[in-house]
Amino acid sequence: MGDAKTSQEMQRWQAVLRPILLGGMIVLISLSHYLTPLTYCHLHDIFQRLYYIPIILAAFWFGLWGGLGCSLLVSVIYIPHIMYQWGGTFMFEIERYLEIVMYNVVGGLTGLLTQRDRLQRHELQRTAAGLAASYHTLQGQSERIMAVEEQLRRSERLSTLGEMAAVLAHEIRNPLSSIRGTAEILLDDYRPGSPKHEFVEIQIKEADRLNRVVEDFLRLARQQQPAELQRCHVREELETIVTLTANEARRRGVALRLTPIEADLLVTADGEKLRQAFLNIILNALQATPQNGSVSIGLRQQGQQCEIRISDTGPGISDELKQRIFEPFFTTKPDGTGLGLAITRKIIEAHGGSLQVEGKPGSGTTMLVSLPLESSD
Ligand SMILES: Nc1ncnc2c1ncn2[C@@H]1O[C@H](COP(=O)(O)OP(=O)(O)OP(=O)(O)O)[C@@H](O)[C@H]1O
Ligand SMILES: [Mg+2]
């Protein structure tokens, strides 16, 4: 911006100064001509050639018409000097008249060449600007393609995960129900009070727990497409999750806050999946935040998007880990599955939104969820 302004100002100054300089030169040379006695003939020869300087400069600066205009002006000023001071004999002064022809030839030719050169330069600049614009467009398009590819890769990973989960669940559940069934039969033999009754009960309880784990895993891996789309009040959904996690926050000594907002932001979503997504993020934030820290949830409208920021005062995430945390099974927790964020991102993207991570190590983490607002029509 500043550079463009300075160069504009320079151009304005040049447009004023150049004609003044040319005029000054012509006046000086002409005065020298008219005032120097004819006896100094060699000086007149020099002055006569000095006219080429303003003529060539004018052609350089102002093109064909500048060069020609200047050479004509010089001719008009110079002719009376030849006619009246040198004796006025055409044949005698033929050499000087030829010089006048040369002034005009040099002025015209130099102007023409400069003008052509300038046109070519402008053409080149325009082509270069066009090339730069197409390069930018191409760059933008390739970035978009790369983002879509990345999204595709993620969905492939997750759909493989879904299939794996289904096979695994099938393979585990069948033997599990056999184990549970046989344990129930054993219960008939080991009545309450018998020393082995308790062991069989543990067997049944553990089989049930395993079954629940498998079911949870299956349910999480299937969380891909929103099933029931309806109008959701984002603030209400967030309030529900805050109420649900308030106990966990208290237990950890972490302040959990939902910044109050007046606007009622509506999105079209599967409420249950949306709550699941918010829950995963808020649980991660609570788990990452040390005692006496805080997790705050902000909500605002940004254009046609609803933005939800969940910020914590935990250790933050390094740049290398920022992409990896969304990979299925990536976890740094001893008891984590590493599925929370992979599934959360999938849910948000299936709703046409995006999930990003911000912040740097040492200054906490902010998870930014963007969801398209419900259109008013
Ligand atoms: N708010 C956060 N602050 C710091 N690290 C985080 C935060 N949220 C996620 N992470 C990192 O991202 C990893 C992946 O999170 P994700 O929710 O996918 O799995 P998880 O929390 O490890 O396991 P699960 O969700 O099954 O309990 C976490 O192990 C943790 O290292
Ligand atoms: Mg998690």
PDB file of N, CA and C in Angstrom, residues 141-213:
ATOM      1  N   GLN A 141      -6.794 -24.321  -5.268  1.00  0.00           N
ATOM      2  CA  GLN A 141      -7.508 -25.544  -5.638  1.00  0.00           C
ATOM      3  C   GLN A 141      -6.764 -26.777  -5.142  1.00  0.00           C
ATOM      4  N   SER A 142      -5.416 -26.741  -5.261  1.00  0.00           N
ATOM      5  CA  SER A 142      -4.703 -27.950  -4.844  1.00  0.00           C
ATOM      6  C   SER A 142      -4.786 -28.112  -3.334  1.00  0.00           C
ATOM      7  N   GLU A 143      -4.820 -26.970  -2.590  1.00  0.00           N
ATOM      8  CA  GLU A 143      -4.981 -27.093  -1.136  1.00  0.00           C
ATOM      9  C   GLU A 143      -6.323 -27.717  -0.797  1.00  0.00           C
ATOM     10  N   ARG A 144      -7.367 -27.268  -1.569  1.00  0.00           N
ATOM     11  CA  ARG A 144      -8.700 -27.827  -1.314  1.00  0.00           C
ATOM     12  C   ARG A 144      -8.723 -29.335  -1.610  1.00  0.00           C
ATOM     13  N   ILE A 145      -8.055 -29.700  -2.738  1.00  0.00           N
ATOM     14  CA  ILE A 145      -8.023 -31.124  -3.101  1.00  0.00           C
ATOM     15  C   ILE A 145      -7.326 -31.926  -2.008  1.00  0.00           C
ATOM     16  N   MET A 146      -6.225 -31.358  -1.499  1.00  0.00           N
ATOM     17  CA  MET A 146      -5.486 -32.064  -0.462  1.00  0.00           C
ATOM     18  C   MET A 146      -6.344 -32.239   0.786  1.00  0.00           C
ATOM     19  N   ALA A 147      -7.117 -31.192   1.130  1.00  0.00           N
ATOM     20  CA  ALA A 147      -7.977 -31.271   2.326  1.00  0.00           C
ATOM     21  C   ALA A 147      -9.035 -32.355   2.129  1.00  0.00           C
ATOM     22  N   VAL A 148      -9.627 -32.393   0.906  1.00  0.00           N
ATOM     23  CA  VAL A 148     -10.666 -33.397   0.651  1.00  0.00           C
ATOM     24  C   VAL A 148     -10.061 -34.796   0.695  1.00  0.00           C
ATOM     25  N   GLU A 149      -8.831 -34.907   0.139  1.00  0.00           N
ATOM     26  CA  GLU A 149      -8.163 -36.218   0.160  1.00  0.00           C
ATOM     27  C   GLU A 149      -7.944 -36.689   1.580  1.00  0.00           C
ATOM     28  N   GLU A 150      -7.494 -35.740   2.412  1.00  0.00           N
ATOM     29  CA  GLU A 150      -7.229 -36.063   3.811  1.00  0.00           C
ATOM     30  C   GLU A 150      -8.515 -36.532   4.485  1.00  0.00           C
ATOM     31  N   GLN A 151      -9.612 -35.830   4.151  1.00  0.00           N
ATOM     32  CA  GLN A 151     -10.914 -36.176   4.736  1.00  0.00           C
ATOM     33  C   GLN A 151     -11.313 -37.595   4.295  1.00  0.00           C
ATOM     34  N   LEU A 152     -11.049 -37.861   2.971  1.00  0.00           N
ATOM     35  CA  LEU A 152     -11.377 -39.198   2.434  1.00  0.00           C
ATOM     36  C   LEU A 152     -10.586 -40.280   3.146  1.00  0.00           C
ATOM     37  N   ARG A 153      -9.280 -39.986   3.329  1.00  0.00           N
ATOM     38  CA  ARG A 153      -8.432 -40.983   3.999  1.00  0.00           C
ATOM     39  C   ARG A 153      -8.951 -41.272   5.394  1.00  0.00           C
ATOM     40  N   ARG A 154      -9.380 -40.152   6.059  1.00  0.00           N
ATOM     41  CA  ARG A 154      -9.881 -40.333   7.430  1.00  0.00           C
ATOM     42  C   ARG A 154     -11.127 -41.196   7.431  1.00  0.00           C
ATOM     43  N   SER A 155     -12.056 -40.921   6.439  1.00  0.00           N
ATOM     44  CA  SER A 155     -13.297 -41.703   6.458  1.00  0.00           C
ATOM     45  C   SER A 155     -13.011 -43.162   6.122  1.00  0.00           C
ATOM     46  N   GLU A 156     -11.972 -43.374   5.237  1.00  0.00           N
ATOM     47  CA  GLU A 156     -11.635 -44.766   4.938  1.00  0.00           C
ATOM     48  C   GLU A 156     -11.162 -45.485   6.186  1.00  0.00           C
ATOM     49  N   ARG A 157     -10.282 -44.765   6.934  1.00  0.00           N
ATOM     50  CA  ARG A 157      -9.755 -45.384   8.155  1.00  0.00           C
ATOM     51  C   ARG A 157     -10.893 -45.731   9.099  1.00  0.00           C
ATOM     52  N   LEU A 158     -11.854 -44.767   9.188  1.00  0.00           N
ATOM     53  CA  LEU A 158     -12.954 -44.987  10.131  1.00  0.00           C
ATOM     54  C   LEU A 158     -13.900 -46.072   9.650  1.00  0.00           C
ATOM     55  N   SER A 159     -14.081 -46.194   8.314  1.00  0.00           N
ATOM     56  CA  SER A 159     -15.022 -47.228   7.901  1.00  0.00           C
ATOM     57  C   SER A 159     -14.382 -48.595   8.075  1.00  0.00           C
ATOM     58  N   THR A 160     -13.041 -48.675   7.873  1.00  0.00           N
ATOM     59  CA  THR A 160     -12.356 -49.937   8.168  1.00  0.00           C
ATOM     60  C   THR A 160     -12.538 -50.255   9.645  1.00  0.00           C
ATOM     61  N   LEU A 161     -12.426 -49.197  10.438  1.00  0.00           N
ATOM     62  CA  LEU A 161     -12.581 -49.361  11.880  1.00  0.00           C
ATOM     63  C   LEU A 161     -13.966 -49.912  12.211  1.00  0.00           C
ATOM     64  N   GLY A 162     -14.974 -49.386  11.536  1.00  0.00           N
ATOM     65  CA  GLY A 162     -16.349 -49.840  11.765  1.00  0.00           C
ATOM     66  C   GLY A 162     -16.492 -51.313  11.428  1.00  0.00           C
ATOM     67  N   GLU A 163     -15.888 -51.698  10.264  1.00  0.00           N
ATOM     68  CA  GLU A 163     -15.989 -53.112   9.874  1.00  0.00           C
ATOM     69  C   GLU A 163     -15.269 -54.010  10.880  1.00  0.00           C
ATOM     70  N   MET A 164     -14.062 -53.526  11.273  1.00  0.00           N
ATOM     71  CA  MET A 164     -13.294 -54.312  12.244  1.00  0.00           C
ATOM     72  C   MET A 164     -14.075 -54.493  13.521  1.00  0.00           C
ATOM     73  N   ALA A 165     -14.712 -53.400  13.932  1.00  0.00           N
ATOM     74  CA  ALA A 165     -15.473 -53.439  15.182  1.00  0.00           C
ATOM     75  C   ALA A 165     -16.593 -54.459  15.080  1.00  0.00           C
ATOM     76  N   ALA A 166     -17.263 -54.507  13.906  1.00  0.00           N
ATOM     77  CA  ALA A 166     -18.388 -55.423  13.758  1.00  0.00           C
ATOM     78  C   ALA A 166     -17.907 -56.873  13.832  1.00  0.00           C
ATOM     79  N   VAL A 167     -16.766 -57.151  13.134  1.00  0.00           N
ATOM     80  CA  VAL A 167     -16.238 -58.523  13.150  1.00  0.00           C
ATOM     81  C   VAL A 167     -15.833 -58.907  14.567  1.00  0.00           C
ATOM     82  N   LEU A 168     -15.111 -57.966  15.194  1.00  0.00           N
ATOM     83  CA  LEU A 168     -14.616 -58.223  16.551  1.00  0.00           C
ATOM     84  C   LEU A 168     -15.770 -58.486  17.505  1.00  0.00           C
ATOM     85  N   ALA A 169     -16.784 -57.640  17.401  1.00  0.00           N
ATOM     86  CA  ALA A 169     -17.929 -57.765  18.300  1.00  0.00           C
ATOM     87  C   ALA A 169     -18.580 -59.127  18.108  1.00  0.00           C
ATOM     88  N   HIS A 170     -18.718 -59.527  16.836  1.00  0.00           N
ATOM     89  CA  HIS A 170     -19.343 -60.806  16.540  1.00  0.00           C
ATOM     90  C   HIS A 170     -18.529 -61.954  17.145  1.00  0.00           C
ATOM     91  N   GLU A 171     -17.187 -61.875  16.911  1.00  0.00           N
ATOM     92  CA  GLU A 171     -16.300 -62.951  17.392  1.00  0.00           C
ATOM     93  C   GLU A 171     -16.261 -63.025  18.915  1.00  0.00           C
ATOM     94  N   ILE A 172     -16.393 -61.905  19.573  1.00  0.00           N
ATOM     95  CA  ILE A 172     -16.291 -61.916  21.042  1.00  0.00           C
ATOM     96  C   ILE A 172     -17.637 -62.236  21.690  1.00  0.00           C
ATOM     97  N   ARG A 173     -18.692 -61.683  21.082  1.00  0.00           N
ATOM     98  CA  ARG A 173     -19.989 -61.799  21.748  1.00  0.00           C
ATOM     99  C   ARG A 173     -20.479 -63.252  21.828  1.00  0.00           C
ATOM    100  N   ASN A 174     -20.284 -64.019  20.754  1.00  0.00           N
ATOM    101  CA  ASN A 174     -20.788 -65.402  20.771  1.00  0.00           C
ATOM    102  C   ASN A 174     -20.153 -66.241  21.884  1.00  0.00           C
ATOM    103  N   PRO A 175     -18.795 -66.299  21.926  1.00  0.00           N
ATOM    104  CA  PRO A 175     -18.230 -67.065  23.052  1.00  0.00           C
ATOM    105  C   PRO A 175     -18.621 -66.482  24.404  1.00  0.00           C
ATOM    106  N   LEU A 176     -18.795 -65.171  24.447  1.00  0.00           N
ATOM    107  CA  LEU A 176     -19.169 -64.536  25.725  1.00  0.00           C
ATOM    108  C   LEU A 176     -20.511 -65.040  26.202  1.00  0.00           C
ATOM    109  N   SER A 177     -21.468 -65.140  25.256  1.00  0.00           N
ATOM    110  CA  SER A 177     -22.789 -65.580  25.709  1.00  0.00           C
ATOM    111  C   SER A 177     -22.731 -67.044  26.136  1.00  0.00           C
ATOM    112  N   SER A 178     -21.827 -67.827  25.498  1.00  0.00           N
ATOM    113  CA  SER A 178     -21.676 -69.223  25.951  1.00  0.00           C
ATOM    114  C   SER A 178     -21.135 -69.238  27.382  1.00  0.00           C
ATOM    115  N   ILE A 179     -20.116 -68.406  27.630  1.00  0.00           N
ATOM    116  CA  ILE A 179     -19.514 -68.365  28.974  1.00  0.00           C
ATOM    117  C   ILE A 179     -20.573 -67.988  30.008  1.00  0.00           C
ATOM    118  N   ARG A 180     -21.363 -66.954  29.635  1.00  0.00           N
ATOM    119  CA  ARG A 180     -22.375 -66.477  30.582  1.00  0.00           C
ATOM    120  C   ARG A 180     -23.426 -67.579  30.822  1.00  0.00           C
ATOM    121  N   GLY A 181     -23.808 -68.225  29.726  1.00  0.00           N
ATOM    122  CA  GLY A 181     -24.832 -69.274  29.837  1.00  0.00           C
ATOM    123  C   GLY A 181     -24.356 -70.406  30.735  1.00  0.00           C
ATOM    124  N   THR A 182     -23.113 -70.860  30.483  1.00  0.00           N
ATOM    125  CA  THR A 182     -22.624 -71.986  31.303  1.00  0.00           C
ATOM    126  C   THR A 182     -22.477 -71.554  32.756  1.00  0.00           C
ATOM    127  N   ALA A 183     -22.086 -70.324  33.007  1.00  0.00           N
ATOM    128  CA  ALA A 183     -21.960 -69.844  34.383  1.00  0.00           C
ATOM    129  C   ALA A 183     -23.313 -69.859  35.071  1.00  0.00           C
ATOM    130  N   GLU A 184     -24.371 -69.503  34.315  1.00  0.00           N
ATOM    131  CA  GLU A 184     -25.717 -69.503  34.896  1.00  0.00           C
ATOM    132  C   GLU A 184     -26.129 -70.930  35.286  1.00  0.00           C
ATOM    133  N   ILE A 185     -25.727 -71.893  34.437  1.00  0.00           N
ATOM    134  CA  ILE A 185     -26.042 -73.294  34.765  1.00  0.00           C
ATOM    135  C   ILE A 185     -25.323 -73.707  36.047  1.00  0.00           C
ATOM    136  N   LEU A 186     -24.050 -73.264  36.142  1.00  0.00           N
ATOM    137  CA  LEU A 186     -23.259 -73.614  37.336  1.00  0.00           C
ATOM    138  C   LEU A 186     -23.890 -73.046  38.609  1.00  0.00           C
ATOM    139  N   LEU A 187     -24.567 -71.891  38.447  1.00  0.00           N
ATOM    140  CA  LEU A 187     -25.190 -71.259  39.624  1.00  0.00           C
ATOM    141  C   LEU A 187     -26.185 -72.196  40.300  1.00  0.00           C
ATOM    142  N   ASP A 188     -26.834 -73.078  39.464  1.00  0.00           N
ATOM    143  CA  ASP A 188     -27.788 -74.015  40.052  1.00  0.00           C
ATOM    144  C   ASP A 188     -27.093 -74.958  41.037  1.00  0.00           C
ATOM    145  N   ASP A 189     -25.818 -75.301  40.710  1.00  0.00           N
ATOM    146  CA  ASP A 189     -25.092 -76.224  41.585  1.00  0.00           C
ATOM    147  C   ASP A 189     -24.506 -75.514  42.798  1.00  0.00           C
ATOM    148  N   TYR A 190     -24.099 -74.259  42.596  1.00  0.00           N
ATOM    149  CA  TYR A 190     -23.489 -73.510  43.713  1.00  0.00           C
ATOM    150  C   TYR A 190     -24.466 -72.476  44.226  1.00  0.00           C
ATOM    151  N   ARG A 191     -25.295 -72.895  45.142  1.00  0.00           N
ATOM    152  CA  ARG A 191     -26.345 -72.039  45.701  1.00  0.00           C
ATOM    153  C   ARG A 191     -25.707 -70.955  46.561  1.00  0.00           C
ATOM    154  N   PRO A 192     -26.440 -69.829  46.857  1.00  0.00           N
ATOM    155  CA  PRO A 192     -25.882 -68.798  47.738  1.00  0.00           C
ATOM    156  C   PRO A 192     -25.465 -69.426  49.075  1.00  0.00           C
ATOM    157  N   GLY A 193     -24.334 -69.045  49.557  1.00  0.00           N
ATOM    158  CA  GLY A 193     -23.830 -69.610  50.807  1.00  0.00           C
ATOM    159  C   GLY A 193     -22.702 -70.584  50.513  1.00  0.00           C
ATOM    160  N   SER A 194     -22.782 -71.232  49.342  1.00  0.00           N
ATOM    161  CA  SER A 194     -21.696 -72.157  48.990  1.00  0.00           C
ATOM    162  C   SER A 194     -20.453 -71.330  48.654  1.00  0.00           C
ATOM    163  N   PRO A 195     -19.243 -71.806  48.999  1.00  0.00           N
ATOM    164  CA  PRO A 195     -18.044 -70.974  48.824  1.00  0.00           C
ATOM    165  C   PRO A 195     -17.773 -70.608  47.356  1.00  0.00           C
ATOM    166  N   LYS A 196     -18.213 -71.447  46.369  1.00  0.00           N
ATOM    167  CA  LYS A 196     -17.893 -71.147  44.972  1.00  0.00           C
ATOM    168  C   LYS A 196     -18.957 -70.281  44.283  1.00  0.00           C
ATOM    169  N   HIS A 197     -20.070 -70.058  45.005  1.00  0.00           N
ATOM    170  CA  HIS A 197     -21.155 -69.255  44.432  1.00  0.00           C
ATOM    171  C   HIS A 197     -20.645 -67.868  43.998  1.00  0.00           C
ATOM    172  N   GLU A 198     -19.833 -67.303  44.873  1.00  0.00           N
ATOM    173  CA  GLU A 198     -19.328 -65.942  44.613  1.00  0.00           C
ATOM    174  C   GLU A 198     -18.480 -65.890  43.334  1.00  0.00           C
ATOM    175  N   PHE A 199     -17.649 -66.945  43.093  1.00  0.00           N
ATOM    176  CA  PHE A 199     -16.806 -66.984  41.895  1.00  0.00           C
ATOM    177  C   PHE A 199     -17.649 -67.003  40.620  1.00  0.00           C
ATOM    178  N   VAL A 200     -18.715 -67.805  40.673  1.00  0.00           N
ATOM    179  CA  VAL A 200     -19.566 -67.899  39.483  1.00  0.00           C
ATOM    180  C   VAL A 200     -20.242 -66.552  39.227  1.00  0.00           C
ATOM    181  N   GLU A 201     -20.648 -65.910  40.300  1.00  0.00           N
ATOM    182  CA  GLU A 201     -21.283 -64.582  40.149  1.00  0.00           C
ATOM    183  C   GLU A 201     -20.301 -63.577  39.533  1.00  0.00           C
ATOM    184  N   ILE A 202     -19.033 -63.676  39.971  1.00  0.00           N
ATOM    185  CA  ILE A 202     -17.998 -62.788  39.390  1.00  0.00           C
ATOM    186  C   ILE A 202     -17.876 -63.069  37.889  1.00  0.00           C
ATOM    187  N   GLN A 203     -17.925 -64.357  37.527  1.00  0.00           N
ATOM    188  CA  GLN A 203     -17.826 -64.739  36.117  1.00  0.00           C
ATOM    189  C   GLN A 203     -18.941 -64.062  35.304  1.00  0.00           C
ATOM    190  N   ILE A 204     -20.168 -64.130  35.852  1.00  0.00           N
ATOM    191  CA  ILE A 204     -21.314 -63.547  35.131  1.00  0.00           C
ATOM    192  C   ILE A 204     -21.145 -62.028  35.030  1.00  0.00           C
ATOM    193  N   LYS A 205     -20.734 -61.414  36.125  1.00  0.00           N
ATOM    194  CA  LYS A 205     -20.593 -59.951  36.141  1.00  0.00           C
ATOM    195  C   LYS A 205     -19.530 -59.488  35.128  1.00  0.00           C
ATOM    196  N   GLU A 206     -18.414 -60.225  35.115  1.00  0.00           N
ATOM    197  CA  GLU A 206     -17.327 -59.850  34.201  1.00  0.00           C
ATOM    198  C   GLU A 206     -17.722 -60.074  32.737  1.00  0.00           C
ATOM    199  N   ALA A 207     -18.487 -61.160  32.495  1.00  0.00           N
ATOM    200  CA  ALA A 207     -18.954 -61.416  31.123  1.00  0.00           C
ATOM    201  C   ALA A 207     -19.864 -60.269  30.683  1.00  0.00           C
ATOM    202  N   ASP A 208     -20.721 -59.811  31.605  1.00  0.00           N
ATOM    203  CA  ASP A 208     -21.605 -58.676  31.277  1.00  0.00           C
ATOM    204  C   ASP A 208     -20.786 -57.426  30.986  1.00  0.00           C
ATOM    205  N   ARG A 209     -19.739 -57.223  31.797  1.00  0.00           N
ATOM    206  CA  ARG A 209     -18.932 -56.010  31.607  1.00  0.00           C
ATOM    207  C   ARG A 209     -18.249 -56.043  30.233  1.00  0.00           C
ATOM    208  N   LEU A 210     -17.695 -57.233  29.906  1.00  0.00           N
ATOM    209  CA  LEU A 210     -17.041 -57.368  28.584  1.00  0.00           C
ATOM    210  C   LEU A 210     -18.027 -57.094  27.457  1.00  0.00           C
ATOM    211  N   ASN A 211     -19.219 -57.615  27.632  1.00  0.00           N
ATOM    212  CA  ASN A 211     -20.258 -57.415  26.617  1.00  0.00           C
ATOM    213  C   ASN A 211     -20.545 -55.921  26.431  1.00  0.00           C
ATOM    214  N   ARG A 212     -20.572 -55.199  27.551  1.00  0.00           N
ATOM    215  CA  ARG A 212     -20.852 -53.748  27.486  1.00  0.00           C
ATOM    216  C   ARG A 212     -19.723 -53.017  26.755  1.00  0.00           C
ATOM    217  N   VAL A 213     -18.482 -53.440  27.075  1.00  0.00           N
ATOM    218  CA  VAL A 213     -17.325 -52.799  26.431  1.00  0.00           C
ATOM    219  C   VAL A 213     -17.414 -52.972  24.909  1.00  0.00           C
TER     220      VAL A 213
END
